[in-house]
Coordinates of C-alpha atoms in Angstrom, one line a residue:
M1 CA -20.2 33.8 -4.7
T2 CA -20.9 32.6 -8.0
D3 CA -19.7 29.4 -9.4
S4 CA -17.5 31.2 -12.0
A5 CA -15.8 33.2 -9.3
Q6 CA -15.6 30.2 -7.4
A7 CA -13.7 28.5 -10.3
T8 CA -11.7 31.5 -10.7
N9 CA -10.0 31.4 -7.3
W10 CA -9.4 28.0 -7.2
T11 CA -7.6 28.3 -10.4
A12 CA -5.4 30.6 -9.0
A13 CA -4.7 28.7 -5.6
P14 CA -0.9 27.7 -5.3
A15 CA -2.1 24.2 -4.5
I16 CA -1.5 21.0 -6.8
T17 CA -4.7 19.4 -7.8
A18 CA -5.9 15.9 -9.3
L19 CA -7.2 17.6 -12.3
A20 CA -3.4 19.3 -12.6
L21 CA -1.9 16.1 -12.0
A22 CA -4.2 14.2 -14.6
L23 CA -3.1 16.7 -17.4
A24 CA 0.4 16.2 -16.6
L25 CA 0.1 12.5 -17.4
G26 CA -1.8 13.1 -20.1
I27 CA -5.2 12.2 -18.8
G28 CA -8.7 13.5 -18.0
I29 CA -9.8 12.4 -14.3
V30 CA -13.8 12.4 -15.0
S31 CA -15.6 13.6 -18.5
A32 CA -19.1 14.3 -19.0
S33 CA -20.6 10.8 -20.1
A34 CA -24.0 10.3 -21.2
A35 CA -23.6 6.7 -19.8
A36 CA -23.7 8.4 -16.4
D37 CA -26.7 9.8 -17.0
T38 CA -28.9 6.6 -17.3
L39 CA -27.6 6.2 -13.6
G40 CA -30.4 8.3 -12.1
P41 CA -29.1 11.2 -10.5
H42 CA -26.7 13.4 -12.4
Y43 CA -23.6 12.9 -10.5
R44 CA -21.4 15.8 -11.1
M45 CA -17.8 16.3 -9.5
G46 CA -18.5 19.9 -9.5
P47 CA -16.5 22.8 -6.6
E48 CA -19.5 21.5 -4.1
A49 CA -18.0 17.8 -4.3
I50 CA -15.4 18.8 -1.8
R51 CA -17.6 19.2 0.5
S52 CA -21.1 17.7 -0.4
E53 CA -22.9 15.3 1.9
R54 CA -24.9 13.9 -0.4
I55 CA -25.1 10.4 -0.5
V56 CA -23.3 8.4 -3.5
T57 CA -25.1 5.5 -5.4
Q58 CA -23.5 2.2 -6.4
G59 CA -24.4 3.4 -10.2
E60 CA -22.6 6.9 -10.2
W61 CA -19.7 5.3 -8.7
A62 CA -19.6 2.8 -11.1
A63 CA -19.7 5.8 -13.9
H64 CA -17.0 7.5 -12.5
L65 CA -14.7 4.3 -12.1
V66 CA -15.3 3.9 -15.6
D67 CA -14.7 7.1 -16.6
V68 CA -11.3 7.3 -14.2
L69 CA -9.9 4.3 -15.8
G70 CA -10.8 4.9 -19.3
L71 CA -13.5 2.4 -20.2
T72 CA -15.7 5.1 -21.6
P73 CA -14.6 4.6 -25.1
A74 CA -16.5 1.2 -24.9
L75 CA -20.1 2.8 -24.2
T76 CA -22.6 4.7 -26.9
D77 CA -24.3 7.7 -25.8
D78 CA -27.5 6.0 -24.7
A79 CA -26.1 3.0 -22.4
P80 CA -27.6 1.7 -19.7
S81 CA -26.4 1.2 -16.0
D82 CA -26.0 -2.9 -17.1
D83 CA -23.6 -1.6 -19.5
V84 CA -21.3 0.7 -17.3
F85 CA -21.0 -2.2 -14.7
S86 CA -19.8 -5.3 -17.4
L87 CA -17.0 -3.0 -17.8
L88 CA -15.8 -3.2 -14.4
C89 CA -17.1 -6.9 -14.1
A90 CA -18.1 -9.0 -17.0
T91 CA -21.2 -10.1 -15.2
D92 CA -24.7 -10.6 -16.2
Y93 CA -26.8 -8.1 -14.2
S94 CA -29.8 -8.5 -15.4
R95 CA -29.7 -11.8 -13.6
N96 CA -31.3 -12.3 -10.2
S97 CA -29.8 -15.6 -8.5
E98 CA -25.9 -16.2 -8.0
V99 CA -26.4 -19.7 -10.0
E100 CA -27.7 -17.8 -12.8
R101 CA -24.9 -15.0 -12.9
G102 CA -22.5 -18.2 -13.0
S103 CA -23.9 -20.0 -16.0
A104 CA -22.9 -20.6 -19.1
A105 CA -25.2 -18.0 -20.7
G106 CA -23.5 -15.2 -18.9
I107 CA -20.1 -16.5 -20.3
S108 CA -21.4 -17.2 -23.7
A109 CA -22.7 -13.4 -23.6
F110 CA -18.9 -12.1 -23.3
H111 CA -17.2 -14.3 -25.6
A112 CA -16.7 -14.5 -29.8
V113 CA -14.8 -16.9 -32.1
I114 CA -13.7 -14.7 -34.8
D115 CA -13.9 -16.8 -38.4
V116 CA -9.9 -16.6 -39.9
P117 CA -9.8 -16.2 -43.5
K118 CA -7.5 -18.1 -45.9
R119 CA -4.6 -15.5 -46.8
R120 CA -4.0 -14.9 -50.6
S121 CA -0.4 -14.5 -50.4
P122 CA 1.9 -15.0 -47.1
S123 CA 2.7 -11.2 -47.6
D124 CA -1.2 -10.5 -47.3
P125 CA -2.4 -9.3 -43.6
L126 CA -5.6 -11.0 -42.3
R127 CA -8.4 -8.9 -42.3
M128 CA -11.4 -9.7 -40.1
T129 CA -14.4 -8.4 -38.4
V130 CA -16.6 -9.6 -35.7
S131 CA -19.6 -8.4 -33.6
L132 CA -19.5 -8.3 -30.1
P133 CA -22.8 -9.3 -27.8
S134 CA -21.6 -7.1 -24.8
P135 CA -19.8 -4.2 -24.5
A136 CA -16.4 -5.0 -21.7
V137 CA -12.6 -5.2 -21.4
Y138 CA -11.7 -7.6 -23.5
M139 CA -8.9 -10.1 -24.2
L140 CA -7.8 -11.8 -27.6
S141 CA -6.2 -15.5 -27.7
V142 CA -4.9 -17.1 -31.0
E143 CA -4.6 -20.8 -31.8
G144 CA -1.7 -21.4 -34.1
S145 CA 2.1 -21.1 -34.8
G146 CA 4.9 -18.4 -35.4
P147 CA 5.7 -14.7 -34.5
Q148 CA 2.4 -12.4 -35.6
R149 CA 1.0 -9.4 -34.6
W150 CA -2.6 -8.6 -34.1
V151 CA -4.6 -5.4 -34.0
V152 CA -8.1 -4.5 -32.8
D153 CA -9.8 -1.1 -34.1
Q154 CA -6.5 0.1 -35.3
K155 CA -4.9 -0.5 -31.3
V156 CA -1.9 -3.1 -31.4
V157 CA -2.9 -5.6 -28.8
G158 CA 0.1 -8.4 -28.8
H159 CA 2.7 -9.2 -30.4
L160 CA 2.4 -13.2 -30.1
D161 CA 3.8 -16.4 -31.0
P162 CA 1.7 -19.3 -29.8
S163 CA 4.4 -21.9 -31.0
D164 CA 5.3 -23.2 -27.5
L165 CA 2.2 -24.0 -26.3
G166 CA 0.1 -23.9 -29.3
V167 CA -2.0 -21.0 -28.2
A168 CA -1.2 -17.6 -27.1
Q169 CA -2.9 -14.6 -25.2
A170 CA -2.6 -11.2 -25.9
T171 CA -0.5 -9.0 -23.9
Q172 CA -3.3 -5.8 -23.7
V173 CA -6.7 -6.0 -22.8
V174 CA -9.2 -3.4 -24.9
P175 CA -12.1 -2.0 -23.6
L176 CA -14.5 -2.9 -26.8
R177 CA -18.2 -1.8 -27.3
R178 CA -21.3 -3.8 -28.4
G179 CA -21.2 -4.3 -32.2
P180 CA -19.1 -4.7 -35.1
H181 CA -15.1 -4.3 -34.8
E182 CA -12.1 -4.6 -37.1
I183 CA -9.2 -7.3 -36.3
T184 CA -6.2 -7.3 -38.4
A185 CA -3.1 -9.5 -38.0
F186 CA 0.0 -9.7 -39.7
L187 CA 1.9 -12.7 -40.0
A188 CA 5.2 -13.9 -40.6
H189 CA 5.8 -15.7 -43.9
D190 CA 5.5 -19.6 -42.2
S191 CA 3.2 -18.7 -39.1
N192 CA -0.5 -19.2 -38.9
A193 CA -3.8 -18.5 -37.2
E194 CA -6.2 -21.3 -37.0
R195 CA -8.7 -20.0 -34.2
V196 CA -9.2 -16.8 -33.0
D197 CA -11.4 -15.6 -29.9
L198 CA -12.2 -12.5 -28.0
T199 CA -13.6 -13.2 -24.6
A200 CA -14.2 -10.8 -21.6
Y201 CA -11.2 -10.6 -19.0
R202 CA -12.8 -12.1 -16.2
P203 CA -10.1 -11.5 -13.9
L204 CA -10.6 -8.3 -13.9
C205 CA -13.8 -7.6 -11.6
I206 CA -14.5 -4.6 -9.7
E207 CA -17.6 -4.7 -7.8
P208 CA -19.3 -4.4 -4.8
A209 CA -19.6 -7.6 -2.5
A210 CA -23.2 -8.5 -3.5
G211 CA -22.7 -7.1 -6.9
W212 CA -23.5 -3.8 -8.9
R213 CA -27.0 -2.4 -8.3
A214 CA -27.6 1.4 -9.9
D215 CA -29.8 3.0 -7.0
R216 CA -28.2 1.4 -3.7
P217 CA -26.5 3.7 -1.6
L218 CA -22.9 3.0 -1.7
L219 CA -21.1 1.8 1.6
H220 CA -17.4 2.6 2.7
G221 CA -16.9 -1.4 3.0
D222 CA -17.9 -1.4 -0.9
R223 CA -15.9 1.5 -2.1
A224 CA -12.9 0.2 -0.4
R225 CA -13.5 -2.9 -2.1
T226 CA -13.7 -1.7 -5.7
I227 CA -10.5 0.3 -4.9
V228 CA -8.6 -2.4 -4.2
R229 CA -9.6 -4.4 -7.3
A230 CA -9.0 -1.5 -9.5
L231 CA -5.3 -1.0 -7.9
G232 CA -4.8 -5.0 -8.3
I233 CA -3.8 -5.6 -4.7
E234 CA -6.3 -7.6 -3.4
Q235 CA -3.6 -10.2 -2.7
R236 CA -2.1 -8.0 -0.1
L237 CA -5.3 -8.9 1.9
P238 CA -4.0 -10.3 5.5
E239 CA -4.0 -14.7 5.1
S240 CA -6.5 -16.7 7.0
G241 CA -5.5 -20.1 8.5
E242 CA -3.5 -23.0 6.7
P243 CA -3.2 -22.8 2.6
I244 CA -4.6 -25.5 0.7
V245 CA -1.8 -27.6 -0.9
I246 CA -2.0 -29.8 -4.1
E247 CA 1.2 -32.0 -5.2
G248 CA 1.6 -31.4 -8.4
E249 CA 1.7 -35.0 -9.5
S250 CA -1.5 -35.3 -7.6
Y251 CA -3.3 -34.4 -11.3
A252 CA -7.0 -35.7 -11.9
N253 CA -6.1 -35.8 -15.3
A254 CA -3.1 -35.1 -17.9
S255 CA -2.9 -34.6 -21.6
A256 CA -0.6 -37.3 -23.7
W257 CA 2.7 -35.3 -23.3
G258 CA 2.1 -34.6 -19.1
V259 CA 4.3 -37.3 -17.2
R260 CA 5.4 -37.5 -13.3
T261 CA 9.3 -37.4 -13.2
H262 CA 11.7 -37.8 -10.3
R263 CA 14.3 -36.0 -12.2
K264 CA 16.4 -33.6 -10.0
L265 CA 17.0 -29.6 -10.4
G266 CA 18.9 -27.1 -8.5
T267 CA 15.7 -27.2 -6.2
P268 CA 14.3 -30.2 -4.8
A269 CA 10.9 -31.0 -5.5
S270 CA 8.4 -31.6 -2.9
A271 CA 8.4 -35.5 -2.2
H272 CA 10.5 -35.9 -4.9
T273 CA 8.5 -35.4 -7.5
W274 CA 6.8 -33.5 -9.9
V275 CA 5.1 -33.2 -13.3
T276 CA 6.9 -31.9 -16.8
A277 CA 5.8 -31.7 -20.3
E278 CA 8.1 -34.3 -22.0
G279 CA 8.3 -33.3 -26.0
S280 CA 5.3 -31.3 -26.2
P281 CA 2.9 -29.0 -24.5
A282 CA 0.8 -30.5 -21.8
E283 CA -2.3 -29.7 -19.9
F284 CA -2.9 -30.9 -16.3
T285 CA -6.3 -30.8 -14.4
Y286 CA -6.7 -30.7 -10.9
R287 CA -9.4 -30.4 -8.5
V288 CA -10.3 -28.7 -5.4
R289 CA -13.4 -28.3 -2.8
L290 CA -13.2 -25.5 -0.9
D291 CA -15.7 -25.7 2.4
D292 CA -16.5 -21.9 2.4
P293 CA -16.7 -18.9 -0.6
S294 CA -13.8 -16.5 0.2
V295 CA -11.1 -14.4 -1.7
F296 CA -7.5 -17.0 -2.5
T297 CA -4.5 -16.5 -4.0
L298 CA -3.6 -19.5 -6.3
E299 CA 0.5 -20.0 -6.3
G300 CA 2.0 -22.6 -8.3
L301 CA 5.5 -23.7 -7.5
L302 CA 7.0 -23.6 -11.0
H303 CA 9.9 -24.6 -13.5
G304 CA 10.8 -23.2 -16.7
S305 CA 11.0 -19.8 -18.2
G306 CA 8.4 -19.9 -20.7
P307 CA 4.4 -18.5 -20.5
Q308 CA 2.2 -20.9 -19.0
I309 CA -1.5 -20.6 -19.3
W310 CA -3.8 -21.2 -16.4
S311 CA -7.6 -21.4 -15.7
I312 CA -9.8 -21.8 -13.1
D313 CA -13.5 -23.4 -13.5
G314 CA -13.1 -22.5 -17.3
R315 CA -13.9 -18.9 -16.2
Y316 CA -11.2 -17.4 -15.6
R317 CA -7.7 -17.5 -17.9
L318 CA -4.4 -16.0 -17.5
T319 CA -0.9 -16.3 -19.0
V320 CA 1.8 -16.9 -16.4
T321 CA 5.6 -16.3 -16.5
P322 CA 7.9 -17.6 -13.7
G323 CA 10.3 -15.6 -12.9
E324 CA 14.0 -15.8 -11.5
G325 CA 14.6 -19.0 -10.0
A326 CA 12.8 -20.7 -12.6
E327 CA 15.5 -22.8 -13.6
G328 CA 14.9 -24.8 -10.3
F329 CA 11.2 -24.2 -9.0
V330 CA 9.9 -20.8 -8.1
W331 CA 6.8 -19.7 -6.3
T332 CA 4.6 -17.8 -8.8
D333 CA 1.6 -16.1 -8.3
V334 CA -1.3 -16.6 -10.9
V335 CA -4.2 -14.8 -9.6
T336 CA -6.1 -13.7 -6.7
L337 CA -10.2 -13.4 -6.9
P338 CA -13.1 -14.7 -4.8
L339 CA -14.2 -18.5 -5.3
A340 CA -17.3 -19.9 -3.8
A341 CA -17.6 -22.9 -2.0
G342 CA -18.1 -26.3 -3.9
E343 CA -15.5 -28.0 -6.1
H344 CA -13.4 -26.1 -8.7
V345 CA -11.5 -27.5 -11.6
I346 CA -7.9 -25.7 -12.0
R347 CA -6.2 -26.3 -15.5
A348 CA -2.5 -25.6 -16.2
L349 CA -1.1 -25.7 -19.8
I350 CA 2.4 -25.5 -19.9
P351 CA 5.2 -25.9 -22.8
P352 CA 8.2 -28.7 -23.2
D353 CA 10.2 -29.5 -20.1
A354 CA 8.7 -27.2 -17.9
G355 CA 7.0 -28.2 -14.7
I356 CA 5.0 -27.9 -11.9
D357 CA 5.5 -28.8 -8.1
L358 CA 3.0 -27.8 -5.8
I359 CA 0.1 -25.7 -6.0
R360 CA -1.4 -23.8 -3.0
L361 CA -4.8 -22.1 -2.1
V362 CA -4.2 -19.3 0.4
R363 CA -7.0 -18.1 2.0
R364 CA -7.5 -14.3 2.4
K365 CA -9.7 -12.2 5.0
S366 CA -11.5 -10.6 2.7
G367 CA -14.4 -8.8 5.1
A368 CA -15.1 -5.2 4.3
S369 CA -13.0 -4.0 7.5
D370 CA -10.4 -6.0 5.6
Y371 CA -10.3 -3.8 2.6
L372 CA -10.6 -0.8 4.6
D373 CA -7.6 -1.6 6.4
L374 CA -5.8 -1.9 3.0
I375 CA -6.8 1.2 1.1
E376 CA -5.9 3.2 4.4
E377 CA -2.4 1.4 4.4
A378 CA -2.2 2.8 0.6
G379 CA -3.0 6.1 1.6
F380 CA -6.9 6.5 1.3
R381 CA -9.2 7.7 3.7
G382 CA -11.3 4.9 5.7
G383 CA -14.6 4.8 7.1
A384 CA -17.3 2.8 9.0
P385 CA -17.7 -0.2 6.9
A386 CA -21.7 0.1 6.6
A387 CA -21.7 3.8 6.5
Y388 CA -23.1 5.5 3.4
V389 CA -20.0 7.2 1.4
T390 CA -20.8 10.9 0.4
R391 CA -20.0 13.0 -2.7
S392 CA -17.0 14.6 -0.6
A393 CA -15.6 11.2 0.2
A394 CA -16.2 9.9 -3.5
Y395 CA -13.8 13.0 -4.2
Q396 CA -11.2 12.4 -2.0
S397 CA -10.8 8.8 -3.4
L398 CA -10.9 9.8 -7.2
S399 CA -8.6 12.3 -6.3
N400 CA -5.9 10.5 -4.3
P401 CA -2.4 10.7 -5.8
T402 CA -2.3 6.6 -5.5
F403 CA -5.6 6.1 -7.7
V404 CA -4.8 9.3 -10.4
A405 CA -1.3 7.5 -11.0
H406 CA -2.6 4.2 -11.5
A407 CA -6.0 4.9 -13.4
Y408 CA -3.2 6.4 -15.7
H409 CA -1.7 2.8 -16.4
F410 CA -4.7 1.1 -15.7
L411 CA -5.3 -1.1 -19.0
D412 CA -1.5 -1.6 -19.5
R413 CA -1.3 -3.3 -16.2
V414 CA -4.3 -5.2 -16.0
A415 CA -3.0 -8.3 -17.8
D416 CA 0.6 -8.0 -17.7
G417 CA 1.1 -9.4 -14.0
R418 CA 3.4 -6.0 -12.9
A419 CA 2.7 -4.8 -9.5
P420 CA 1.0 -1.6 -9.3
M421 CA 2.7 1.6 -8.2
L422 CA 1.8 2.7 -4.6
L423 CA 2.0 6.1 -3.6
V424 CA 1.0 7.3 -0.2
E425 CA -0.3 10.1 0.5
H426 CA -2.4 10.5 3.8
D427 CA -3.3 14.4 3.8
V428 CA -5.2 14.2 0.4
G429 CA -7.4 17.2 1.3
A430 CA -4.7 19.7 1.8
V431 CA -3.2 18.8 -1.9
Y432 CA -6.0 18.8 -3.8
S433 CA -8.0 21.5 -2.9
R434 CA -9.6 22.3 -6.2
P435 CA -12.9 20.2 -8.1
L436 CA -12.1 17.3 -10.0
S437 CA -13.5 18.6 -12.9
P438 CA -14.5 22.6 -13.0
L439 CA -16.3 22.1 -16.4
F440 CA -19.2 20.1 -14.8
P441 CA -22.2 22.6 -13.8
P442 CA -22.8 22.8 -9.8
E443 CA -25.8 20.6 -8.4
H444 CA -29.2 22.6 -8.6
R445 CA -31.3 20.5 -6.1
T446 CA -31.3 19.9 -2.2
R447 CA -29.9 16.9 -0.7

């Protein structure tokens, strides 16, 4: 049967397809990207992908994750594989050692400070340009005060008001390519912006356990790990051992307005003591030593309904807003991420009258089998952790309804803290009988 005849038969099939669902949602699952061509053999999800047993490389898998998650606008036509990887996890993949990859040089490669011009009149918008050294998913932050609307390359990234903390982070992340970009800000009459930064949003890190390597075969354990991180459900990994608990008042350092208090709220504080910002924003610094590397969930027992900004090791910076119950104290998830053994620094910038009672680090089981168990619970097919992933298995993962639905909202959900929408469909093969993209040519090589 010819390829065109195959496509005609699939088009006539009554089953709902991943492509049809994607089109209904207004997205394309996989598009032809020149960036994928730099990753070695061409990876084409054509008709035979459903039954192809050719082994998939990490480079091919990464290219399709970038495509499915809507990050390809940040790639140039001749983008190298490292650019594809940095969109999924802002790490300097040209370095070989873990120490080098975590160095300050790696951080500066994904950070730019924007010069803020003076407004000619209070009604004029601010217009700026910035040149970025590396492609990544970026977040904008502003130091200043008053209501303001920020736009990056004609895309609104946030309606911000830094007044409570003196700084605010955009509510949207945006994938940006290397090179110049236009930034525009519309400020209220008495608002101001003193400093503006664009920094890679490092809490987003979709990568295999040992990082990305373009020509390395993809294992099922790493496929599961990248799917879990793309879905944002790593905090659902099983707990391991007792959590590490830090009293809020046991800080290593506090800024001028940070104080300990015995004030009673509707919910009693642990040890009857907690910390608060008295009159102005305050930052508290905590130090914790981990004996072994693992995935940890950082949680805070917090007071106050306004946003707080938390950071870990200066690399991971997040806006955290306590939920219902914050008139007393409420447990609030900050972030789930892998942390190395050794000392880590946690900082929390909180607005006036907000507070911290406890901080908790919950260790998660993070072996390949744990990630595989988690994606099976979400309706994906499993596999032996160390077994190679074939094109048919990759196709089934990308066409899974949970993944398709999440991919449509991926950039909206990355930084806003919303729980992902999970659909469960165990019999994926029975639902998706057509190719992800019939526009791709078939493979004309032996496996």
